[in-house]
Amino acid sequence: MTSSRVLVLNSGSSSVKYQLLDMSDSSRLAAGLVERIGEETSRLRHTPLHTGGESREWTGPIADHDAALKAVSAELAKDCLGLDSPELAAIGHRVVHGGKHFTQPTVIDDTVLAEIERLIPVAPLHNPANLTGIRTARALRPDLPQVAVFDTAFHTTMPESAARYAIDVETADRHRVRRYGFHGTSHAYVSRATAGLLGKDPSEVNVIVLHLGNGASASAVRGGRCVDTSMGLTPLEGLVMGTRSGDLDPAVIFHLARVGGMSTDEIDTLLNKKSGLIGLCGDNDMREIRRRVDEGDEQAQLAFDIYIHRLKKYIGAYYAVLGTVDAVAFTAGVGENAAAVRQAAIAGLEELGLAVDDELNAVRGDRPRLISPGTARVAVAVVPTDEELEIATQTYALVGKNVKSN
Ligand code: AMP
């Protein structure tokens, strides 16, 4: 392989996030985002990272993903290399749903594309957008290895006891209804980085990872392999999130339909977009919720308490699933930044060997760090996630292996 540069693409229905990394030293060369694709006021924001140059922003119509990637390529070409450059080793695509089938990052060919397409019924919001990004990138660079890195892959090691819902097996199998889990790239990266922080190999430690962003999920990782995670068939299950309800009695849905007269789509929107923190108090940004709590706002306090109550239940549940726990790791926007959330989630769990040192917890930083007292039996850590680096690492490892074996 002549080049070590990998472009990571995360394609949404009207957006493309990207990063260009040099895998010889895992450095970031550029990052950016195209938003509002298909509108008159599409926006491209590009930041050259290796030169420390200023971000550039451009607003105007970007009709589709093809135009978006061409615009990204032009920006990249200005300060490092465009999509057409022979210096590019591979493109790594984030793909949300890989079902049971994709347990590993996979080099994309027509068969792989067809399988990702087959999974659209279980990921109607995400897989079509991911596919559009892949198809566009392949059309622009048909010669280049392109790799799909699946959000679900890390969770495919879950035992059947954790992955199956207790419903009729035949119905479940016919409709591929099971617990898949998401945020897997982050859970993989953070559980490994937490082992590194403890000076151990991932195979030697049991970790509870709490990925708390606008979407939120927990996972129980035994010796580097996921044994349970809080998201299920879709990212709706589990923790209280920015706009998603997380766990609820499924009969709430029947009740809203029968008694509330709501349609399936209305309930879908309610539970995915108007619930969680925003449904409880009108805000989904933890900074704003904490500000309101500090001012004595009762609604914000209740939203915070419900969020913490659910989080604590998952910590307890995964402690029981794992039997012994070496570390609890907080990550993503809330987990990395909200000291109050970390403090409240761990408070009262001393009997489980869990504690937070207030001074360490207050320290800010972008490196993995311990926030538990030196005497604690179980480490509590803040481990910034890096999904782009993980996607680039997995992509580069796979492409490198293929080149060697050819
Ligand atoms: P993510 O989805 O990982 O990008 O996380 C986004 C969320 O992180 C936002 O909605 C905020 O609630 C939260 N967040 C970001 N910065 C902070 C901060 N300094 N304090 C508390 N929460 C934060």
Tab-separated table of C-alpha atoms and ligand atoms in Angstrom:
chain	number	residue	atom	x	y	z
A	1	MET	CA	0.000	0.000	0.000
A	2	THR	CA	1.544	3.302	-1.043
A	3	SER	CA	-0.591	5.604	1.023
A	4	SER	CA	-1.831	5.582	4.559
A	5	ARG	CA	-4.582	8.157	4.114
A	6	VAL	CA	-8.159	7.169	4.847
A	7	LEU	CA	-11.281	9.250	4.324
A	8	VAL	CA	-14.092	8.522	6.798
A	9	LEU	CA	-17.627	9.326	5.652
A	10	ASN	CA	-20.743	9.415	7.791
A	11	SER	CA	-23.662	10.024	5.439
A	12	GLY	CA	-27.039	11.078	6.750
A	13	SER	CA	-30.170	11.767	4.729
A	14	SER	CA	-29.306	15.458	4.301
A	15	SER	CA	-25.767	15.622	5.646
A	16	VAL	CA	-22.270	14.217	5.203
A	17	LYS	CA	-19.685	14.327	7.983
A	18	TYR	CA	-16.118	13.566	7.017
A	19	GLN	CA	-12.586	13.293	8.319
A	20	LEU	CA	-9.342	12.619	6.508
A	21	LEU	CA	-6.790	10.752	8.606
A	22	ASP	CA	-3.202	9.673	8.062
A	23	MET	CA	-2.965	6.204	9.565
A	24	SER	CA	0.864	6.188	9.642
A	25	ASP	CA	0.506	8.197	12.860
A	26	SER	CA	-3.305	8.334	13.294
A	27	SER	CA	-3.207	12.094	12.762
A	28	ARG	CA	-6.170	14.068	11.472
A	29	LEU	CA	-5.601	16.071	8.305
A	30	ALA	CA	-9.030	17.613	7.853
A	31	ALA	CA	-12.600	17.419	9.071
A	32	GLY	CA	-15.883	18.867	7.964
A	33	LEU	CA	-19.595	18.698	7.535
A	34	VAL	CA	-22.074	19.336	4.735
A	35	GLU	CA	-25.581	20.068	6.026
A	36	ARG	CA	-29.008	20.705	4.539
A	37	ILE	CA	-28.217	18.843	1.299
A	38	GLY	CA	-31.034	19.385	-1.209
A	39	GLU	CA	-31.941	22.830	0.142
A	40	GLU	CA	-31.095	26.298	-1.151
A	41	THR	CA	-29.077	27.021	1.972
A	42	SER	CA	-26.824	23.981	2.154
A	43	ARG	CA	-23.730	24.628	4.225
A	44	LEU	CA	-20.225	23.220	4.035
A	45	ARG	CA	-17.836	23.739	6.901
A	46	HIS	CA	-14.279	22.512	6.371
A	47	THR	CA	-11.437	22.603	8.873
A	48	PRO	CA	-7.866	21.887	7.798
A	49	LEU	CA	-6.350	20.260	10.876
A	50	HIS	CA	-2.761	19.398	9.947
A	51	THR	CA	-1.897	23.030	9.120
A	52	GLY	CA	-3.927	24.471	11.984
A	53	GLY	CA	-5.598	26.704	9.377
A	54	GLU	CA	-8.880	28.541	9.841
A	55	SER	CA	-12.200	26.773	9.171
A	56	ARG	CA	-13.820	27.688	5.885
A	57	GLU	CA	-17.577	27.951	5.520
A	58	TRP	CA	-19.647	28.067	2.395
A	59	THR	CA	-23.406	28.428	2.033
A	60	GLY	CA	-25.403	27.827	-1.152
A	61	PRO	CA	-27.430	25.157	-2.909
A	62	ILE	CA	-25.949	21.622	-2.870
A	63	ALA	CA	-28.455	19.501	-4.755
A	64	ASP	CA	-27.545	15.962	-3.694
A	65	HIS	CA	-24.899	13.706	-2.149
A	66	ASP	CA	-22.948	13.618	-5.399
A	67	ALA	CA	-22.634	17.423	-5.403
A	68	ALA	CA	-21.828	17.318	-1.675
A	69	LEU	CA	-18.945	14.861	-2.106
A	70	LYS	CA	-17.590	16.842	-5.060
A	71	ALA	CA	-17.661	20.004	-2.922
A	72	VAL	CA	-15.904	18.132	-0.094
A	73	SER	CA	-13.319	16.853	-2.567
A	74	ALA	CA	-12.645	20.401	-3.805
A	75	GLU	CA	-12.140	21.632	-0.219
A	76	LEU	CA	-9.873	18.702	0.617
A	77	ALA	CA	-7.853	19.319	-2.561
A	78	LYS	CA	-7.089	22.874	-1.428
A	79	ASP	CA	-5.082	21.811	1.580
A	80	CYS	CA	-4.258	18.101	1.417
A	81	LEU	CA	-5.723	15.818	-1.216
A	82	GLY	CA	-8.950	15.497	-3.142
A	83	LEU	CA	-11.064	12.403	-3.596
A	84	ASP	CA	-9.395	11.770	-6.944
A	85	SER	CA	-5.911	11.608	-5.468
A	86	PRO	CA	-3.888	8.371	-5.828
A	87	GLU	CA	-2.637	9.159	-2.317
A	88	LEU	CA	-5.954	8.024	-0.847
A	89	ALA	CA	-5.742	4.413	0.435
A	90	ALA	CA	-9.418	3.804	1.191
A	91	ILE	CA	-12.748	5.255	2.222
A	92	GLY	CA	-14.368	4.027	5.439
A	93	HIS	CA	-18.148	4.397	5.649
A	94	ARG	CA	-20.151	4.400	8.848
A	95	VAL	CA	-23.125	2.093	8.330
A	96	VAL	CA	-25.697	2.019	11.102
A	97	HIS	CA	-27.278	-1.405	10.670
A	98	GLY	CA	-25.377	-4.546	9.740
A	99	GLY	CA	-27.935	-6.973	11.194
A	100	LYS	CA	-26.695	-10.403	12.309
A	101	HIS	CA	-24.786	-10.822	9.089
A	102	PHE	CA	-22.014	-8.231	9.400
A	103	THR	CA	-19.893	-9.052	12.415
A	104	GLN	CA	-16.782	-7.321	11.064
A	105	PRO	CA	-15.841	-4.314	8.927
A	106	THR	CA	-16.342	-5.409	5.337
A	107	VAL	CA	-14.915	-4.374	1.968
A	108	ILE	CA	-17.878	-3.142	-0.064
A	109	ASP	CA	-18.900	-4.895	-3.258
A	110	ASP	CA	-22.272	-5.306	-4.957
A	111	THR	CA	-23.247	-8.234	-2.713
A	112	VAL	CA	-22.470	-6.231	0.417
A	113	LEU	CA	-24.500	-3.306	-0.913
A	114	ALA	CA	-27.446	-5.618	-1.580
A	115	GLU	CA	-27.266	-6.994	1.974
A	116	ILE	CA	-27.180	-3.481	3.507
A	117	GLU	CA	-30.200	-2.695	1.359
A	118	ARG	CA	-31.981	-5.834	2.606
A	119	LEU	CA	-31.625	-4.434	6.130
A	120	ILE	CA	-33.540	-1.215	5.342
A	121	PRO	CA	-36.763	-2.495	6.972
A	122	VAL	CA	-34.974	-2.674	10.352
A	123	ALA	CA	-33.133	0.649	9.846
A	124	PRO	CA	-35.445	2.754	7.660
A	125	LEU	CA	-34.000	6.078	8.840
A	126	HIS	CA	-30.322	5.292	8.585
A	127	ASN	CA	-29.359	2.601	6.080
A	128	PRO	CA	-30.829	4.358	2.994
A	129	ALA	CA	-28.753	7.473	3.731
A	130	ASN	CA	-25.635	5.389	4.377
A	131	LEU	CA	-26.221	3.579	1.076
A	132	THR	CA	-26.542	6.854	-0.808
A	133	GLY	CA	-23.175	7.946	0.569
A	134	ILE	CA	-21.547	4.647	-0.383
A	135	ARG	CA	-22.996	4.618	-3.902
A	136	THR	CA	-21.924	8.198	-4.514
A	137	ALA	CA	-18.389	7.591	-3.268
A	138	ARG	CA	-18.085	4.395	-5.323
A	139	ALA	CA	-19.236	6.210	-8.452
A	140	LEU	CA	-16.586	8.870	-7.880
A	141	ARG	CA	-13.815	6.376	-7.055
A	142	PRO	CA	-14.719	2.902	-8.384
A	143	ASP	CA	-11.058	1.839	-8.178
A	144	LEU	CA	-10.678	2.579	-4.466
A	145	PRO	CA	-11.281	0.032	-1.675
A	146	GLN	CA	-14.278	1.166	0.341
A	147	VAL	CA	-15.123	-0.386	3.673
A	148	ALA	CA	-18.376	-0.498	5.630
A	149	VAL	CA	-17.941	-0.236	9.404
A	150	PHE	CA	-21.160	-1.205	11.159
A	151	ASP	CA	-22.578	0.339	14.337
A	152	THR	CA	-24.041	-3.040	15.221
A	153	ALA	CA	-20.943	-5.211	14.607
A	154	PHE	CA	-19.399	-4.937	18.088
A	155	HIS	CA	-22.641	-6.207	19.613
A	156	THR	CA	-22.906	-9.360	17.486
A	157	THR	CA	-21.021	-11.225	20.241
A	158	MET	CA	-24.031	-10.862	22.563
A	159	PRO	CA	-25.321	-14.259	23.659
A	160	GLU	CA	-28.823	-15.246	22.541
A	161	SER	CA	-30.019	-14.752	26.125
A	162	ALA	CA	-29.283	-11.033	25.759
A	163	ALA	CA	-30.032	-10.600	22.052
A	164	ARG	CA	-33.498	-12.208	21.944
A	165	TYR	CA	-36.728	-10.597	23.025
A	166	ALA	CA	-39.072	-12.921	24.888
A	167	ILE	CA	-41.601	-13.100	22.080
A	168	ASP	CA	-42.712	-15.906	19.772
A	169	VAL	CA	-39.516	-17.190	18.155
A	170	GLU	CA	-41.002	-17.859	14.739
A	171	THR	CA	-42.515	-14.365	14.463
A	172	ALA	CA	-39.294	-12.771	15.713
A	173	ASP	CA	-37.145	-14.660	13.209
A	174	ARG	CA	-39.479	-14.032	10.292
A	175	HIS	CA	-39.238	-10.266	10.847
A	176	ARG	CA	-35.638	-10.240	12.123
A	177	VAL	CA	-36.818	-8.847	15.441
A	178	ARG	CA	-33.967	-9.092	17.938
A	179	ARG	CA	-31.665	-6.801	19.897
A	180	TYR	CA	-28.857	-5.532	17.660
A	181	GLY	CA	-27.473	-2.575	19.639
A	182	PHE	CA	-25.869	0.559	18.189
A	183	HIS	CA	-22.955	2.944	18.863
A	184	GLY	CA	-20.820	-0.209	18.559
A	185	THR	CA	-17.833	1.608	17.077
A	186	SER	CA	-17.762	3.859	20.125
A	187	HIS	CA	-18.263	1.003	22.611
A	188	ALA	CA	-15.432	-0.937	20.932
A	189	TYR	CA	-13.059	2.021	20.979
A	190	VAL	CA	-13.884	3.134	24.524
A	191	SER	CA	-13.757	-0.338	26.085
A	192	ARG	CA	-10.332	-0.916	24.515
A	193	ALA	CA	-9.071	2.549	25.527
A	194	THR	CA	-10.312	1.949	29.086
A	195	ALA	CA	-8.293	-1.279	29.267
A	196	GLY	CA	-5.303	0.755	28.017
A	197	LEU	CA	-5.868	3.338	30.746
A	198	LEU	CA	-5.738	0.533	33.329
A	199	GLY	CA	-2.524	-0.780	31.725
A	200	LYS	CA	-4.237	-4.043	30.790
A	201	ASP	CA	-5.104	-5.987	27.685
A	202	PRO	CA	-8.837	-5.752	26.738
A	203	SER	CA	-9.104	-9.530	27.214
A	204	GLU	CA	-8.258	-9.082	30.916
A	205	VAL	CA	-10.949	-6.592	31.921
A	206	ASN	CA	-14.704	-6.236	32.326
A	207	VAL	CA	-15.984	-2.769	31.499
A	208	ILE	CA	-19.354	-1.011	31.613
A	209	VAL	CA	-19.331	1.648	28.880
A	210	LEU	CA	-21.800	4.532	29.154
A	211	HIS	CA	-22.038	6.356	25.831
A	212	LEU	CA	-24.048	9.435	26.776
A	213	GLY	CA	-24.565	11.787	23.850
A	214	ASN	CA	-27.786	13.050	22.360
A	215	GLY	CA	-28.347	9.347	21.644
A	216	ALA	CA	-27.263	7.243	24.627
A	217	SER	CA	-26.442	3.604	25.227
A	218	ALA	CA	-24.737	1.396	27.796
A	219	SER	CA	-22.839	-1.813	27.189
A	220	ALA	CA	-21.398	-4.628	29.262
A	221	VAL	CA	-18.054	-5.739	27.834
A	222	ARG	CA	-16.422	-8.915	29.134
A	223	GLY	CA	-12.785	-9.433	28.118
A	224	GLY	CA	-13.175	-7.187	25.057
A	225	ARG	CA	-16.430	-8.768	23.850
A	226	CYS	CA	-19.857	-7.188	24.205
A	227	VAL	CA	-22.248	-9.341	26.269
A	228	ASP	CA	-25.156	-6.893	26.540
A	229	THR	CA	-26.143	-3.443	25.369
A	230	SER	CA	-29.085	-1.174	26.041
A	231	MET	CA	-30.237	-0.340	22.508
A	232	GLY	CA	-32.249	-3.022	20.740
A	233	LEU	CA	-33.931	-3.579	17.384
A	234	THR	CA	-33.591	0.193	16.941
A	235	PRO	CA	-31.788	2.918	18.903
A	236	LEU	CA	-35.008	3.643	20.833
A	237	GLU	CA	-34.532	1.107	23.642
A	238	GLY	CA	-32.632	1.658	26.864
A	239	LEU	CA	-31.450	4.871	28.473
A	240	VAL	CA	-33.288	8.173	28.560
A	241	MET	CA	-31.834	10.175	25.649
A	242	GLY	CA	-31.967	13.721	24.315
A	243	THR	CA	-35.181	13.141	22.365
A	244	ARG	CA	-35.851	9.369	22.727
A	245	SER	CA	-37.809	7.775	25.547
A	246	GLY	CA	-35.652	4.688	25.993
A	247	ASP	CA	-37.344	1.788	27.816
A	248	LEU	CA	-41.087	1.821	28.306
A	249	ASP	CA	-43.899	-0.674	28.638
A	250	PRO	CA	-44.717	-1.660	25.017
A	251	ALA	CA	-48.396	-1.393	25.947
A	252	VAL	CA	-47.928	2.402	26.113
A	253	ILE	CA	-47.944	2.227	22.306
A	254	PHE	CA	-51.242	0.293	22.140
A	255	HIS	CA	-52.722	2.688	24.669
A	256	LEU	CA	-51.700	5.775	22.683
A	257	ALA	CA	-53.128	4.198	19.532
A	258	ARG	CA	-56.395	2.906	20.996
A	259	VAL	CA	-57.171	5.515	23.613
A	260	GLY	CA	-55.130	8.454	22.324
A	261	GLY	CA	-56.127	7.885	18.681
A	262	MET	CA	-52.541	8.376	17.516
A	263	SER	CA	-51.217	6.819	14.310
A	264	THR	CA	-48.122	4.597	14.225
A	265	ASP	CA	-46.132	7.409	12.613
A	266	GLU	CA	-47.248	9.894	15.250
A	267	ILE	CA	-46.224	7.545	18.052
A	268	ASP	CA	-42.903	6.888	16.286
A	269	THR	CA	-42.229	10.640	16.137
A	270	LEU	CA	-43.349	11.115	19.748
A	271	LEU	CA	-41.017	8.411	21.099
A	272	ASN	CA	-38.010	9.156	18.882
A	273	LYS	CA	-38.124	12.934	18.546
A	274	LYS	CA	-40.305	14.423	21.278
A	275	SER	CA	-39.511	12.278	24.305
A	276	GLY	CA	-36.492	11.785	26.562
A	277	LEU	CA	-35.095	14.989	28.035
A	278	ILE	CA	-36.804	17.262	25.511
A	279	GLY	CA	-40.186	15.661	26.226
A	280	LEU	CA	-39.678	15.873	29.969
A	281	CYS	CA	-38.488	19.463	30.229
A	282	GLY	CA	-38.327	21.096	26.796
A	283	ASP	CA	-34.519	20.992	26.544
A	284	ASN	CA	-32.274	18.194	25.324
A	285	ASP	CA	-28.953	19.909	25.946
A	286	MET	CA	-27.546	18.815	29.289
A	287	ARG	CA	-25.768	22.170	29.709
A	288	GLU	CA	-29.085	24.006	29.581
A	289	ILE	CA	-30.750	21.450	31.884
A	290	ARG	CA	-27.988	21.834	34.465
A	291	ARG	CA	-28.250	25.628	34.240
A	292	ARG	CA	-31.983	25.379	34.909
A	293	VAL	CA	-31.431	22.907	37.770
A	294	ASP	CA	-28.975	25.333	39.356
A	295	GLU	CA	-31.666	28.017	39.178
A	296	GLY	CA	-34.121	25.748	41.000
A	297	ASP	CA	-36.250	24.759	37.975
A	298	GLU	CA	-38.317	21.763	39.145
A	299	GLN	CA	-39.171	20.445	35.695
A	300	ALA	CA	-35.495	20.351	34.709
A	301	GLN	CA	-34.669	18.696	38.054
A	302	LEU	CA	-37.245	15.960	37.446
A	303	ALA	CA	-35.915	15.352	33.910
A	304	PHE	CA	-32.387	15.090	35.322
A	305	ASP	CA	-33.529	12.719	38.069
A	306	ILE	CA	-35.328	10.419	35.600
A	307	TYR	CA	-32.230	10.408	33.365
A	308	ILE	CA	-29.981	9.467	36.318
A	309	HIS	CA	-32.410	6.884	37.721
A	310	ARG	CA	-32.406	4.967	34.418
A	311	LEU	CA	-28.626	5.246	34.099
A	312	LYS	CA	-28.101	3.873	37.598
A	313	LYS	CA	-30.421	0.935	36.860
A	314	TYR	CA	-28.302	0.003	33.837
A	315	ILE	CA	-25.059	0.290	35.806
A	316	GLY	CA	-26.528	-2.085	38.389
A	317	ALA	CA	-27.905	-4.452	35.767
A	318	TYR	CA	-24.633	-4.681	33.862
A	319	TYR	CA	-22.696	-5.101	37.081
A	320	ALA	CA	-24.868	-8.165	37.724
A	321	VAL	CA	-24.488	-9.407	34.130
A	322	LEU	CA	-20.688	-9.162	34.339
A	323	GLY	CA	-20.302	-10.453	37.909
A	324	THR	CA	-17.075	-8.540	38.408
A	325	VAL	CA	-16.356	-5.105	36.999
A	326	ASP	CA	-12.952	-3.473	36.524
A	327	ALA	CA	-14.126	-0.118	35.201
A	328	VAL	CA	-17.101	2.066	34.378
A	329	ALA	CA	-16.271	4.413	31.489
A	330	PHE	CA	-18.197	7.585	30.622
A	331	THR	CA	-18.049	8.868	27.057
A	332	ALA	CA	-19.687	11.100	24.378
A	333	GLY	CA	-20.981	14.697	24.760
A	334	VAL	CA	-22.682	14.298	28.148
A	335	GLY	CA	-20.426	11.546	29.510
A	336	GLU	CA	-17.235	13.451	28.696
A	337	ASN	CA	-18.405	16.890	29.814
A	338	ALA	CA	-21.130	16.704	32.438
A	339	ALA	CA	-19.406	16.146	35.796
A	340	ALA	CA	-22.804	16.422	37.534
A	341	VAL	CA	-24.162	13.456	35.554
A	342	ARG	CA	-21.129	11.303	36.395
A	343	GLN	CA	-21.319	12.259	40.065
A	344	ALA	CA	-25.055	11.568	40.343
A	345	ALA	CA	-24.912	8.274	38.403
A	346	ILE	CA	-22.213	6.820	40.671
A	347	ALA	CA	-23.466	8.303	43.969
A	348	GLY	CA	-24.633	5.668	46.436
A	349	LEU	CA	-22.893	2.769	44.682
A	350	GLU	CA	-20.028	2.535	47.215
A	351	GLU	CA	-21.077	-0.994	48.195
A	352	LEU	CA	-20.338	-1.996	44.598
A	353	GLY	CA	-16.836	-0.539	44.919
A	354	LEU	CA	-17.792	2.506	42.866
A	355	ALA	CA	-16.968	6.077	43.834
A	356	VAL	CA	-16.092	9.401	42.213
A	357	ASP	CA	-13.441	11.797	43.499
A	358	ASP	CA	-14.994	15.272	43.221
A	359	GLU	CA	-11.711	17.017	42.414
A	360	LEU	CA	-10.739	14.553	39.698
A	361	ASN	CA	-14.288	14.626	38.340
A	362	ALA	CA	-14.137	18.422	37.967
A	363	VAL	CA	-10.964	18.317	35.823
A	364	ARG	CA	-11.656	18.855	32.133
A	365	GLY	CA	-9.566	17.393	29.357
A	366	ASP	CA	-9.569	15.464	26.126
A	367	ARG	CA	-7.431	12.526	27.314
A	368	PRO	CA	-8.717	9.343	28.988
A	369	ARG	CA	-8.585	9.837	32.743
A	370	LEU	CA	-9.588	8.232	36.020
A	371	ILE	CA	-12.080	10.056	38.244
A	372	SER	CA	-12.316	7.450	41.026
A	373	PRO	CA	-10.289	7.719	44.232
A	374	GLY	CA	-7.079	5.624	44.269
A	375	THR	CA	-8.632	3.390	46.948
A	376	ALA	CA	-11.738	2.463	44.895
A	377	ARG	CA	-12.175	-1.206	43.966
A	378	VAL	CA	-13.600	-0.355	40.553
A	379	ALA	CA	-12.118	2.336	38.310
A	380	VAL	CA	-14.436	5.085	37.079
A	381	ALA	CA	-13.064	6.752	33.964
A	382	VAL	CA	-13.810	9.450	31.421
A	383	VAL	CA	-12.707	8.161	28.020
A	384	PRO	CA	-13.349	10.491	25.066
A	385	THR	CA	-14.740	8.499	22.194
A	386	ASP	CA	-13.322	8.736	18.684
A	387	GLU	CA	-15.590	6.962	16.221
A	388	GLU	CA	-13.829	8.412	13.166
A	389	LEU	CA	-10.432	7.148	14.314
A	390	GLU	CA	-11.949	3.728	15.041
A	391	ILE	CA	-13.573	3.585	11.581
A	392	ALA	CA	-10.305	4.663	9.944
A	393	THR	CA	-8.315	2.126	11.999
A	394	GLN	CA	-10.663	-0.743	11.094
A	395	THR	CA	-10.741	0.348	7.440
A	396	TYR	CA	-6.987	0.640	7.179
A	397	ALA	CA	-6.398	-2.686	8.948
A	398	LEU	CA	-8.726	-4.447	6.519
A	399	VAL	CA	-7.401	-2.794	3.379
A	400	GLY	CA	-3.816	-3.404	4.511
A	401	LYS	CA	-4.597	-7.107	5.100
A	402	ASN	CA	-6.223	-7.447	1.676
A	403	VAL	CA	-3.259	-5.869	-0.071
A	404	LYS	CA	-0.860	-8.196	1.741
A	405	SER	CA	-2.894	-11.309	0.958
A	406	ASN	CA	-3.288	-10.477	-2.756
B	1	AMP	P1	-22.994	13.914	21.219
B	1	AMP	O1	-24.257	13.312	20.683
B	1	AMP	O2	-22.018	12.911	21.738
B	1	AMP	O3	-22.375	14.923	20.286
B	1	AMP	O4	-23.437	14.764	22.516
B	1	AMP	C1	-24.222	15.913	22.388
B	1	AMP	C2	-24.753	16.311	23.745
B	1	AMP	O5	-23.673	16.487	24.666
B	1	AMP	C3	-25.450	17.670	23.761
B	1	AMP	O6	-26.812	17.527	23.426
B	1	AMP	C4	-25.277	18.114	25.173
B	1	AMP	O7	-26.393	17.662	25.930
B	1	AMP	C5	-24.080	17.377	25.689
B	1	AMP	N1	-22.961	18.266	26.039
B	1	AMP	C6	-22.018	18.776	25.223
B	1	AMP	N2	-21.161	19.560	25.916
B	1	AMP	C7	-21.577	19.543	27.207
B	1	AMP	C8	-21.126	20.156	28.411
B	1	AMP	N3	-20.065	20.947	28.446
B	1	AMP	N4	-21.826	19.892	29.541
B	1	AMP	C9	-22.898	19.093	29.523
B	1	AMP	N5	-23.366	18.492	28.431
B	1	AMP	C10	-22.726	18.721	27.282
